[in-house]
mmCIF file of N, CA, C and O in Angstrom:
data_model
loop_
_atom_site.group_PDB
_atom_site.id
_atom_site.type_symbol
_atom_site.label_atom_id
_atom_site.label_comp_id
_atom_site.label_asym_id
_atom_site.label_seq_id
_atom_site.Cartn_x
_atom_site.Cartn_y
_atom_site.Cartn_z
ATOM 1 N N UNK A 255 1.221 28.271 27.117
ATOM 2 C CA UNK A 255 2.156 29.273 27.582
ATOM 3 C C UNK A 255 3.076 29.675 26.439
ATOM 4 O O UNK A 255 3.032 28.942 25.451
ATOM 5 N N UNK A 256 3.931 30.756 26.407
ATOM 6 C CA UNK A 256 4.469 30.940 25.333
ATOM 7 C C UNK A 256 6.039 31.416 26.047
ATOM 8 O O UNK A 256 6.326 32.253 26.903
ATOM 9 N N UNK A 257 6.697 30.638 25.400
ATOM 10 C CA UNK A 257 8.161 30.379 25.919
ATOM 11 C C UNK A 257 8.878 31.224 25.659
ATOM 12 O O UNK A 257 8.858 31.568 24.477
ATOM 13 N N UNK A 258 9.820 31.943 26.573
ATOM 14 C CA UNK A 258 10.380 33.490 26.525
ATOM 15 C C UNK A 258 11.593 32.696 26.769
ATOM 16 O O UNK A 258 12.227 33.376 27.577
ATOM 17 N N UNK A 259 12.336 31.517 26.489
ATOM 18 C CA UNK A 259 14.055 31.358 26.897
ATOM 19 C C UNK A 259 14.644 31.211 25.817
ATOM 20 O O UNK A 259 14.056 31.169 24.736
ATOM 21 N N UNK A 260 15.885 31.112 25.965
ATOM 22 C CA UNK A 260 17.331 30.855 24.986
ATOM 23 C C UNK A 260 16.215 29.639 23.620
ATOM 24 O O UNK A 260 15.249 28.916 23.862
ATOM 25 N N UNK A 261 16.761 29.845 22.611
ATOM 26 C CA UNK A 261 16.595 28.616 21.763
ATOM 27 C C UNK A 261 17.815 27.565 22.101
ATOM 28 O O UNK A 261 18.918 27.698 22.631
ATOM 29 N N UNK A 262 16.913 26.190 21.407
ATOM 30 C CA UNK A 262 17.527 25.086 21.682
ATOM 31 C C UNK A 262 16.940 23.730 21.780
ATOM 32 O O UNK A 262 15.890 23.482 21.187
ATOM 33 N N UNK A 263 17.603 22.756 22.553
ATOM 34 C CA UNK A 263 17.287 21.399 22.983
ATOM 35 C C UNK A 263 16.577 21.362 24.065
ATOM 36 O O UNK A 263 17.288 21.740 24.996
ATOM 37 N N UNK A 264 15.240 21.024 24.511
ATOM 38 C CA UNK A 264 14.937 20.912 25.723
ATOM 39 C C UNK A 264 14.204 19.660 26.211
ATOM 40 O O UNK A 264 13.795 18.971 25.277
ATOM 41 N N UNK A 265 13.959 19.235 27.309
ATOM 42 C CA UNK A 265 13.459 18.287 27.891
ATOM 43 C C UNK A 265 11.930 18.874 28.573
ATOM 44 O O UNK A 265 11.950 19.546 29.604
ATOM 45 N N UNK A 266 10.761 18.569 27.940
ATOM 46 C CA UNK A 266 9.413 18.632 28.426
ATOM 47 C C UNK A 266 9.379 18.128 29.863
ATOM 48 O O UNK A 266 10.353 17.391 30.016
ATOM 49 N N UNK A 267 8.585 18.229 31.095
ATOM 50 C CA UNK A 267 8.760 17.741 32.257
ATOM 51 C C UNK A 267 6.891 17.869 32.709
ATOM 52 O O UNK A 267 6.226 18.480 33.545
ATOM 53 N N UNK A 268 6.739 17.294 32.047
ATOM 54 C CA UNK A 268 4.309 17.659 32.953
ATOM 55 C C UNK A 268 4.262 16.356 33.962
ATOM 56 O O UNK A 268 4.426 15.138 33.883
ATOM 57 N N UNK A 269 3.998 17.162 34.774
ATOM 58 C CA UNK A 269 3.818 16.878 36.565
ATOM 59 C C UNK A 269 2.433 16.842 35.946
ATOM 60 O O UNK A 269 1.868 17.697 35.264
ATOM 61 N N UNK A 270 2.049 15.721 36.321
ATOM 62 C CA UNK A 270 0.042 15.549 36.518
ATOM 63 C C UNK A 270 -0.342 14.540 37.096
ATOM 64 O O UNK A 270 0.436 13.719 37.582
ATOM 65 N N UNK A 271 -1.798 14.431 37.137
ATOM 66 C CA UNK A 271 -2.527 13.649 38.295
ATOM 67 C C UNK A 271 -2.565 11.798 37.955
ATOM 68 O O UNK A 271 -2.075 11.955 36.837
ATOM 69 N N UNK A 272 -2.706 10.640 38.019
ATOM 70 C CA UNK A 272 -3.368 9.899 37.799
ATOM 71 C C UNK A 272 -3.948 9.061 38.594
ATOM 72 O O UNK A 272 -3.418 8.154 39.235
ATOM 73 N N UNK A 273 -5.410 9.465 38.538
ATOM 74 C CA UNK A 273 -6.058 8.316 39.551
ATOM 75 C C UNK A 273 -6.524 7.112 38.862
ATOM 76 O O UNK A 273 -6.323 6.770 37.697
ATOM 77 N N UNK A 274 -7.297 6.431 39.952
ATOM 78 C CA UNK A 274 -7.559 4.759 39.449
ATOM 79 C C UNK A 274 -9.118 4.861 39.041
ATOM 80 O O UNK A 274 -9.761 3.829 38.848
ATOM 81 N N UNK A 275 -9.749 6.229 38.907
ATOM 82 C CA UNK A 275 -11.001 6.199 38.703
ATOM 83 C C UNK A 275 -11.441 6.569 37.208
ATOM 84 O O UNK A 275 -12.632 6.644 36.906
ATOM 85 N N UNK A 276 -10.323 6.813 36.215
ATOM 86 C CA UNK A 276 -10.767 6.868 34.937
ATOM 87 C C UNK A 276 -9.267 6.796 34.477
ATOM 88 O O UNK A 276 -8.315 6.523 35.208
ATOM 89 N N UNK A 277 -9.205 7.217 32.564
ATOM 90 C CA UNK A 277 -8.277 6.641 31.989
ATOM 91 C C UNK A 277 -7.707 7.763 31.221
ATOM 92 O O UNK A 277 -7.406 7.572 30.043
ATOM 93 N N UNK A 278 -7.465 9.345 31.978
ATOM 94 C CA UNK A 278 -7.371 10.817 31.116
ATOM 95 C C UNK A 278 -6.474 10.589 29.872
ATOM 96 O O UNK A 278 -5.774 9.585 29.747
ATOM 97 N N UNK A 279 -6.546 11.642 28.912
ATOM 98 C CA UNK A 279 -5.724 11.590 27.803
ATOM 99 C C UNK A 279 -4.959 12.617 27.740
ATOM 100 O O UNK A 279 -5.563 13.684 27.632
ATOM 101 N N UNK A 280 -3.972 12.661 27.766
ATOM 102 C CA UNK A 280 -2.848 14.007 27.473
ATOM 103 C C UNK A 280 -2.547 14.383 25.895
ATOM 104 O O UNK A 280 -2.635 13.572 24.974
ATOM 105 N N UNK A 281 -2.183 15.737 25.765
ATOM 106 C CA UNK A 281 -1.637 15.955 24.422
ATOM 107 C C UNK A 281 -0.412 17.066 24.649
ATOM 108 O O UNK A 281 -0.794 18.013 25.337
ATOM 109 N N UNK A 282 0.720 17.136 24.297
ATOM 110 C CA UNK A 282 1.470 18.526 24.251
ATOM 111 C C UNK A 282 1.697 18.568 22.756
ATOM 112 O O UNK A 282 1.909 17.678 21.933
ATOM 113 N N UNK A 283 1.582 19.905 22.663
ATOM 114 C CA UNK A 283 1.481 20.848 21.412
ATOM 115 C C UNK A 283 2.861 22.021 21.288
ATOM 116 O O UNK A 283 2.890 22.757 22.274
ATOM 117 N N UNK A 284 3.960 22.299 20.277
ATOM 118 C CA UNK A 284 4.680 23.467 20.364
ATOM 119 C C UNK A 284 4.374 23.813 19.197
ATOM 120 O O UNK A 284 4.715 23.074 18.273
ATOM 121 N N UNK A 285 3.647 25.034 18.925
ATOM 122 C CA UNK A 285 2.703 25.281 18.085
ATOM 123 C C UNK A 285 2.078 24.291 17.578
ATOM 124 O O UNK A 285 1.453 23.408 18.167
ATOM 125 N N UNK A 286 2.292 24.475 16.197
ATOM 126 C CA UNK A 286 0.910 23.236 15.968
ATOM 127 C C UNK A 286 1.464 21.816 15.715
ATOM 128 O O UNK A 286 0.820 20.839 15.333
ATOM 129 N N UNK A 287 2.561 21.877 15.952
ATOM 130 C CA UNK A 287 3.243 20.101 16.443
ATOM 131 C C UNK A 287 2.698 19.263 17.682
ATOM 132 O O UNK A 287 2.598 19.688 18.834
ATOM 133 N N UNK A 288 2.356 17.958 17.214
ATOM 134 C CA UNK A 288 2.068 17.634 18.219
ATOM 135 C C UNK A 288 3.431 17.131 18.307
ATOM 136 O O UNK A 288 4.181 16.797 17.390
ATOM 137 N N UNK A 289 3.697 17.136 20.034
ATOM 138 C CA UNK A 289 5.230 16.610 20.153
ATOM 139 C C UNK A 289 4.914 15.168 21.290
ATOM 140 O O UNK A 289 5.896 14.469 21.540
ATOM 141 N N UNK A 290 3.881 14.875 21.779
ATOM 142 C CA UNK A 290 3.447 13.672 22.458
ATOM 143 C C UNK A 290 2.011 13.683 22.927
ATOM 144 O O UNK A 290 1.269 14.623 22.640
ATOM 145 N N UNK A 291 1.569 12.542 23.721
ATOM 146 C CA UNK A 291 0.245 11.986 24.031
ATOM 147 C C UNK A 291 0.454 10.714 24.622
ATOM 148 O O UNK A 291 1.309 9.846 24.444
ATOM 149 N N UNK A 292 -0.503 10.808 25.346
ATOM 150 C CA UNK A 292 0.286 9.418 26.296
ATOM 151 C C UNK A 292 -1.587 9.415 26.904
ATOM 152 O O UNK A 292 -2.452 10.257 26.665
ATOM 153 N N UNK A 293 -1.688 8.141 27.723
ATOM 154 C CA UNK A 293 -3.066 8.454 28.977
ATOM 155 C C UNK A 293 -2.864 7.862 30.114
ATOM 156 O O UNK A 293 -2.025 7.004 30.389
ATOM 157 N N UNK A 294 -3.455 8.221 30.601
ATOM 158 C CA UNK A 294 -3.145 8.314 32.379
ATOM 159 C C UNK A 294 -3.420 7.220 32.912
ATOM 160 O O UNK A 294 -4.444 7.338 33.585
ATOM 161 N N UNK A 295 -2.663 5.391 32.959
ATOM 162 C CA UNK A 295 -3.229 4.526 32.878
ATOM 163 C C UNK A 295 -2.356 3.859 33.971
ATOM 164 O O UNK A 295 -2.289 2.666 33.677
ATOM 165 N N UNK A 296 -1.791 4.063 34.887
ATOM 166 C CA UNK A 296 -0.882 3.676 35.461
ATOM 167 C C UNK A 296 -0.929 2.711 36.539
ATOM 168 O O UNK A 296 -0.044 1.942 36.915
ATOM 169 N N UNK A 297 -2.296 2.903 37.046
ATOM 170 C CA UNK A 297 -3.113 2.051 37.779
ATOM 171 C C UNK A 297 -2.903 2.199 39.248
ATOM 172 O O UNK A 297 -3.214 1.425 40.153
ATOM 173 N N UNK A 298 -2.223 3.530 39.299
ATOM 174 C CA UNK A 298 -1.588 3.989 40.778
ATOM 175 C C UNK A 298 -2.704 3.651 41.885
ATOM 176 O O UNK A 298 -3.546 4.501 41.592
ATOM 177 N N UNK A 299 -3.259 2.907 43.023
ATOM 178 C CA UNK A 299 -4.154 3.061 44.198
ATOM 179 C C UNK A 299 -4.900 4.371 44.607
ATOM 180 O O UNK A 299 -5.869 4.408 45.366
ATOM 181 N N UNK A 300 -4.175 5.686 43.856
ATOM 182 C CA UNK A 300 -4.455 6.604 44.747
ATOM 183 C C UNK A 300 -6.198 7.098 44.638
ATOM 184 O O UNK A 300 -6.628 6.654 43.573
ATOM 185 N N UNK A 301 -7.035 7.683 45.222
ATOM 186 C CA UNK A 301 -8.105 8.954 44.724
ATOM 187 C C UNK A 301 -8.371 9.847 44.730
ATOM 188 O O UNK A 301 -9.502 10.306 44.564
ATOM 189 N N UNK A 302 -6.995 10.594 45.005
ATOM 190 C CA UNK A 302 -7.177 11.851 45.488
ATOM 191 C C UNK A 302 -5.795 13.363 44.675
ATOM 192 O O UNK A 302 -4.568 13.353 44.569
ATOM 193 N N UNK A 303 -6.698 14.252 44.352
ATOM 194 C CA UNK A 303 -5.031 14.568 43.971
ATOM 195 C C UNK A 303 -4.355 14.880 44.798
ATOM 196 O O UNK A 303 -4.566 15.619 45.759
ATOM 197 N N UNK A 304 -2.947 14.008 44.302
ATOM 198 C CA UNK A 304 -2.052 14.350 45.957
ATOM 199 C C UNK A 304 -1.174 14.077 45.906
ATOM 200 O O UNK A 304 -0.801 13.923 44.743
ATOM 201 N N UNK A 305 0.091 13.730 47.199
ATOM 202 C CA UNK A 305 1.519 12.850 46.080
ATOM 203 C C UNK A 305 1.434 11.652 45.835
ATOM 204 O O UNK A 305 2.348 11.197 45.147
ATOM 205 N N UNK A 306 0.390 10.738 46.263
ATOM 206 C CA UNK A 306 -0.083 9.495 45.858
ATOM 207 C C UNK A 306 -0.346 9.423 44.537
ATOM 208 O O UNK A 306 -0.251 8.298 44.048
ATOM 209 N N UNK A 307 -0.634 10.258 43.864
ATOM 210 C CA UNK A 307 -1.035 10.147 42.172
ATOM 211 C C UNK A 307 -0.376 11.041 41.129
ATOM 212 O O UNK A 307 -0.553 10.859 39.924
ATOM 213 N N UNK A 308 0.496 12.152 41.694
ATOM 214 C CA UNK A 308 1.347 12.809 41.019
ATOM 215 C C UNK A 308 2.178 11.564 40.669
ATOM 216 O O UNK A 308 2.426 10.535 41.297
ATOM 217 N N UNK A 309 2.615 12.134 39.118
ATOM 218 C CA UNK A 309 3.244 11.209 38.517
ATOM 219 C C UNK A 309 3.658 12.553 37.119
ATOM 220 O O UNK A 309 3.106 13.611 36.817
ATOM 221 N N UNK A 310 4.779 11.878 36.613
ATOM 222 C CA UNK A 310 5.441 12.851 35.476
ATOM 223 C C UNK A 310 6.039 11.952 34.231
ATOM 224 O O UNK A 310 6.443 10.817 33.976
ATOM 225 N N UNK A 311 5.801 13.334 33.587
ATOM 226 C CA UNK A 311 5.950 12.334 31.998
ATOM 227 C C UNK A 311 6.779 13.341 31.016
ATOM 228 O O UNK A 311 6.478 14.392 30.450
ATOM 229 N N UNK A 312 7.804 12.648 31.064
ATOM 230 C CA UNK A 312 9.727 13.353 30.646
ATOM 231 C C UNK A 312 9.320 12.819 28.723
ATOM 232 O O UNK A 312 9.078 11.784 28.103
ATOM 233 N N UNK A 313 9.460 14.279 28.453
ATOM 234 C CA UNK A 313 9.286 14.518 27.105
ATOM 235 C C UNK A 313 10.914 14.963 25.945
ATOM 236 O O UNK A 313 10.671 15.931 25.224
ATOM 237 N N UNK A 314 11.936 14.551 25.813
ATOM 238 C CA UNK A 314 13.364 14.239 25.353
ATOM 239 C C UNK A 314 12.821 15.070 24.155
ATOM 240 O O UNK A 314 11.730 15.117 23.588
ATOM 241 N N UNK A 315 14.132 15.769 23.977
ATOM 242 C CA UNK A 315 14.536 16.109 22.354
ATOM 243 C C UNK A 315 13.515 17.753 22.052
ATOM 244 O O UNK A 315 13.424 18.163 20.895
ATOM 245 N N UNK A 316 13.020 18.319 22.896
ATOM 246 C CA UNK A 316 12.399 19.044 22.107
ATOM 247 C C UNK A 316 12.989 20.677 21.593
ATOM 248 O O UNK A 316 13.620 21.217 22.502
ATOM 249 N N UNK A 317 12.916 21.271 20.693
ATOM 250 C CA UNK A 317 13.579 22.352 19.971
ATOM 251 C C UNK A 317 12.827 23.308 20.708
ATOM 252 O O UNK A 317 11.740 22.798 20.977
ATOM 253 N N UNK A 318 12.927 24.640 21.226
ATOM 254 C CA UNK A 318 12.146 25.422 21.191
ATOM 255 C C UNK A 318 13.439 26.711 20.929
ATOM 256 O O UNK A 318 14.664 26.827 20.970
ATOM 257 N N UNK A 319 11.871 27.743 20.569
ATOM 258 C CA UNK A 319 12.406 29.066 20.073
ATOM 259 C C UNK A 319 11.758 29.969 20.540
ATOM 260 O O UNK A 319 10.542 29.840 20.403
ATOM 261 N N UNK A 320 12.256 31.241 21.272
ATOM 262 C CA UNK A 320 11.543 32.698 21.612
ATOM 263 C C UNK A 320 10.290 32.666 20.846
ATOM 264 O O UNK A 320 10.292 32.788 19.621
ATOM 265 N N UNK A 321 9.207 32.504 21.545
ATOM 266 C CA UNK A 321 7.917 32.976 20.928
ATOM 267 C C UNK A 321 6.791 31.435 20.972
ATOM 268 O O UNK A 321 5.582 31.208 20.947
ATOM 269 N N UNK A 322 7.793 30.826 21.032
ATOM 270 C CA UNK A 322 7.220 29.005 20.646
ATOM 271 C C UNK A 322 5.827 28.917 21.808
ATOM 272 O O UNK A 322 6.095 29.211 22.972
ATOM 273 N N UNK A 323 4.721 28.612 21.555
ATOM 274 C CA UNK A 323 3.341 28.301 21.724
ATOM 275 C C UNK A 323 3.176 26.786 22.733
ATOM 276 O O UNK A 323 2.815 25.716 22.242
ATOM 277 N N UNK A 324 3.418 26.920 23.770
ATOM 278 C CA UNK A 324 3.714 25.134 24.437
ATOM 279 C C UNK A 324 2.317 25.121 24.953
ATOM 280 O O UNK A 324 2.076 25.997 25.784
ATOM 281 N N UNK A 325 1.201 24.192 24.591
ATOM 282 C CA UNK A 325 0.207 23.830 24.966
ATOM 283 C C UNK A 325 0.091 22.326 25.309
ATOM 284 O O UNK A 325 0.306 21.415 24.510
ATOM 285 N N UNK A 326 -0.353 22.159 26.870
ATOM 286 C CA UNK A 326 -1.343 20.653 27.425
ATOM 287 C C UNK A 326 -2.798 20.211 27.200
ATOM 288 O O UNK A 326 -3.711 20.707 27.861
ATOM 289 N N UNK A 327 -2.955 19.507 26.496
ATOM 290 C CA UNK A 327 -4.121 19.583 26.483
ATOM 291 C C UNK A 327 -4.821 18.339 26.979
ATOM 292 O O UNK A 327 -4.685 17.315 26.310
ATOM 293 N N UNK A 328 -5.702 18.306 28.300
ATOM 294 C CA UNK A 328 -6.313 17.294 28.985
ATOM 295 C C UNK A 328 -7.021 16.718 29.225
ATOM 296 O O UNK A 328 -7.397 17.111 30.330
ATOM 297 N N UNK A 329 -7.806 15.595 28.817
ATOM 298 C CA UNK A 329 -9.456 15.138 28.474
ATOM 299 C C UNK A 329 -9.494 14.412 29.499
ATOM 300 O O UNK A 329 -8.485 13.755 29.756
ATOM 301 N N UNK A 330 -10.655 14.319 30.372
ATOM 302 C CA UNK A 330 -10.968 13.892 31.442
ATOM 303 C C UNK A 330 -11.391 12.394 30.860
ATOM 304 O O UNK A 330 -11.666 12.075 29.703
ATOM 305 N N UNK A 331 -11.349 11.614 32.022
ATOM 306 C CA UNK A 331 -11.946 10.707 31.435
ATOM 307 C C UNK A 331 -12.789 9.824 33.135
ATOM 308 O O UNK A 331 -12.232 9.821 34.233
ATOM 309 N N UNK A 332 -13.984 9.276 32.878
ATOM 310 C CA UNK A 332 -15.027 9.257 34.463
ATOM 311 C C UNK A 332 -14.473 10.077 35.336
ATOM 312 O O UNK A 332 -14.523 11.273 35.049
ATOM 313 N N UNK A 333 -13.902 9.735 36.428
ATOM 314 C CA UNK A 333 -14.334 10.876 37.682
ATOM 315 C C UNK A 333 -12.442 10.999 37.920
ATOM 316 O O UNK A 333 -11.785 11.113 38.955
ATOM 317 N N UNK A 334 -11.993 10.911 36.384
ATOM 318 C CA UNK A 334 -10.640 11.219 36.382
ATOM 319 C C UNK A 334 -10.376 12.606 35.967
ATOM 320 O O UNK A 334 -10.306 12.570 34.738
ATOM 321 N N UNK A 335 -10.140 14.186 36.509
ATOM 322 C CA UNK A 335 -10.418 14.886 35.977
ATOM 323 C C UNK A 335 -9.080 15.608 34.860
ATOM 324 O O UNK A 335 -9.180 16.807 34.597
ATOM 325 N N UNK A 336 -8.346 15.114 34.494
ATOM 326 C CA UNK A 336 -7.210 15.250 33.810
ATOM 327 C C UNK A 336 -6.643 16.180 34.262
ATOM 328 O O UNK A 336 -6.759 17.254 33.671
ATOM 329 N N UNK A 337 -5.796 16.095 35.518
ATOM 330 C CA UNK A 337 -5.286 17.438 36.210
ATOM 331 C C UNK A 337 -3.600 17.443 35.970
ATOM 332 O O UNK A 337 -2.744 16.562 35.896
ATOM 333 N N UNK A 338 -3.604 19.044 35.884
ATOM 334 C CA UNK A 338 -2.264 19.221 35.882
ATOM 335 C C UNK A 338 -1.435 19.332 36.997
ATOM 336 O O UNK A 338 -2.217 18.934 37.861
ATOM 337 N N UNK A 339 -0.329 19.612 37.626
ATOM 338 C CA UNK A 339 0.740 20.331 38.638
ATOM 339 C C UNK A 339 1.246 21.364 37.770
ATOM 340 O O UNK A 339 0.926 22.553 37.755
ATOM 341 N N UNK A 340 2.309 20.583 36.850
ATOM 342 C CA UNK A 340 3.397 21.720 36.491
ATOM 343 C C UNK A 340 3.902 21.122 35.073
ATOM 344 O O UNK A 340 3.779 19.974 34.645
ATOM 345 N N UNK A 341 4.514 22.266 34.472
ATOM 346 C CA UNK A 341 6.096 22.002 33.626
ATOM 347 C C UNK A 341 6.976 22.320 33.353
ATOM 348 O O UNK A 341 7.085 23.421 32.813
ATOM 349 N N UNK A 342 7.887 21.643 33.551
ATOM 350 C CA UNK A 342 9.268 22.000 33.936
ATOM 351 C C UNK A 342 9.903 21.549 32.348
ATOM 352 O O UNK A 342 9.801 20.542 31.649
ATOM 353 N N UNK A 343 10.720 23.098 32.188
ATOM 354 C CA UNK A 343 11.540 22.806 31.130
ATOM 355 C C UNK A 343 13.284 22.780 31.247
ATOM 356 O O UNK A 343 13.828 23.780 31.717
ATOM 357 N N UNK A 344 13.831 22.017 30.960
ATOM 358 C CA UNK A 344 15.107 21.373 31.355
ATOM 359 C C UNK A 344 15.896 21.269 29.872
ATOM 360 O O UNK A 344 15.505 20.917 28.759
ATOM 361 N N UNK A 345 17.114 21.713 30.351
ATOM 362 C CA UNK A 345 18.040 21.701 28.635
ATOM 363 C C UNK A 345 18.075 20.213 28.830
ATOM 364 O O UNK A 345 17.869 19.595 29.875
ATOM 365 N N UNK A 346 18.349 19.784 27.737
ATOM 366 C CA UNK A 346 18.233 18.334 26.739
ATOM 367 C C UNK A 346 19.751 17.897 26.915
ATOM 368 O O UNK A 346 20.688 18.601 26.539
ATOM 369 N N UNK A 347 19.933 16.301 27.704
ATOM 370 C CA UNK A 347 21.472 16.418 27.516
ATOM 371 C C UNK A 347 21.692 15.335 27.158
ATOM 372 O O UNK A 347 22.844 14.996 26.890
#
């Protein structure tokens, strides 16, 4: 997505899936920074996407600027399909 707000401090917010049936890999990108990566290992019960496996992963400190390039990028992993919800961007406090 490409970020149309105020410059500044912000707080990353990706709402995504994790089930107990594989081990997905996350990446966020603001342009060509990587700014985190984490995998979906949480060991939640759930199998389904749903609010049983929604789960979020609070990304601190990040700069952005009019025009800035914010990419997720999600590798499935077995019958885990690396799913998203959302992201929420939040000033940095």
């Amino acid at each position: 997505m490409k970020y149309d707000g105020a410059a500044g401090w912000y707080s990353l917010n990706v709402e995504y899936f994790d089930l107990s049936s594989g081990v997905s890999h996350y990446r966020v990108w603001v342009g060509r920074q990587l700014v985190d990566e984490w995998d979906a290992d949480l060991r939640l019960p759930a199998r389904r996407l749903d609010s049983s496996s929604s789960t979020r992963r609070v990304i601190p400190g990040i700069a952005l600027r009019p025009g800035d390039q914010i990419r997720i990028e999600g590798k499935p992993d077995g019958a885990e399909p690396a799913a998203l919800d959302y992201l929420e961007i939040l000033p940095w406090k």
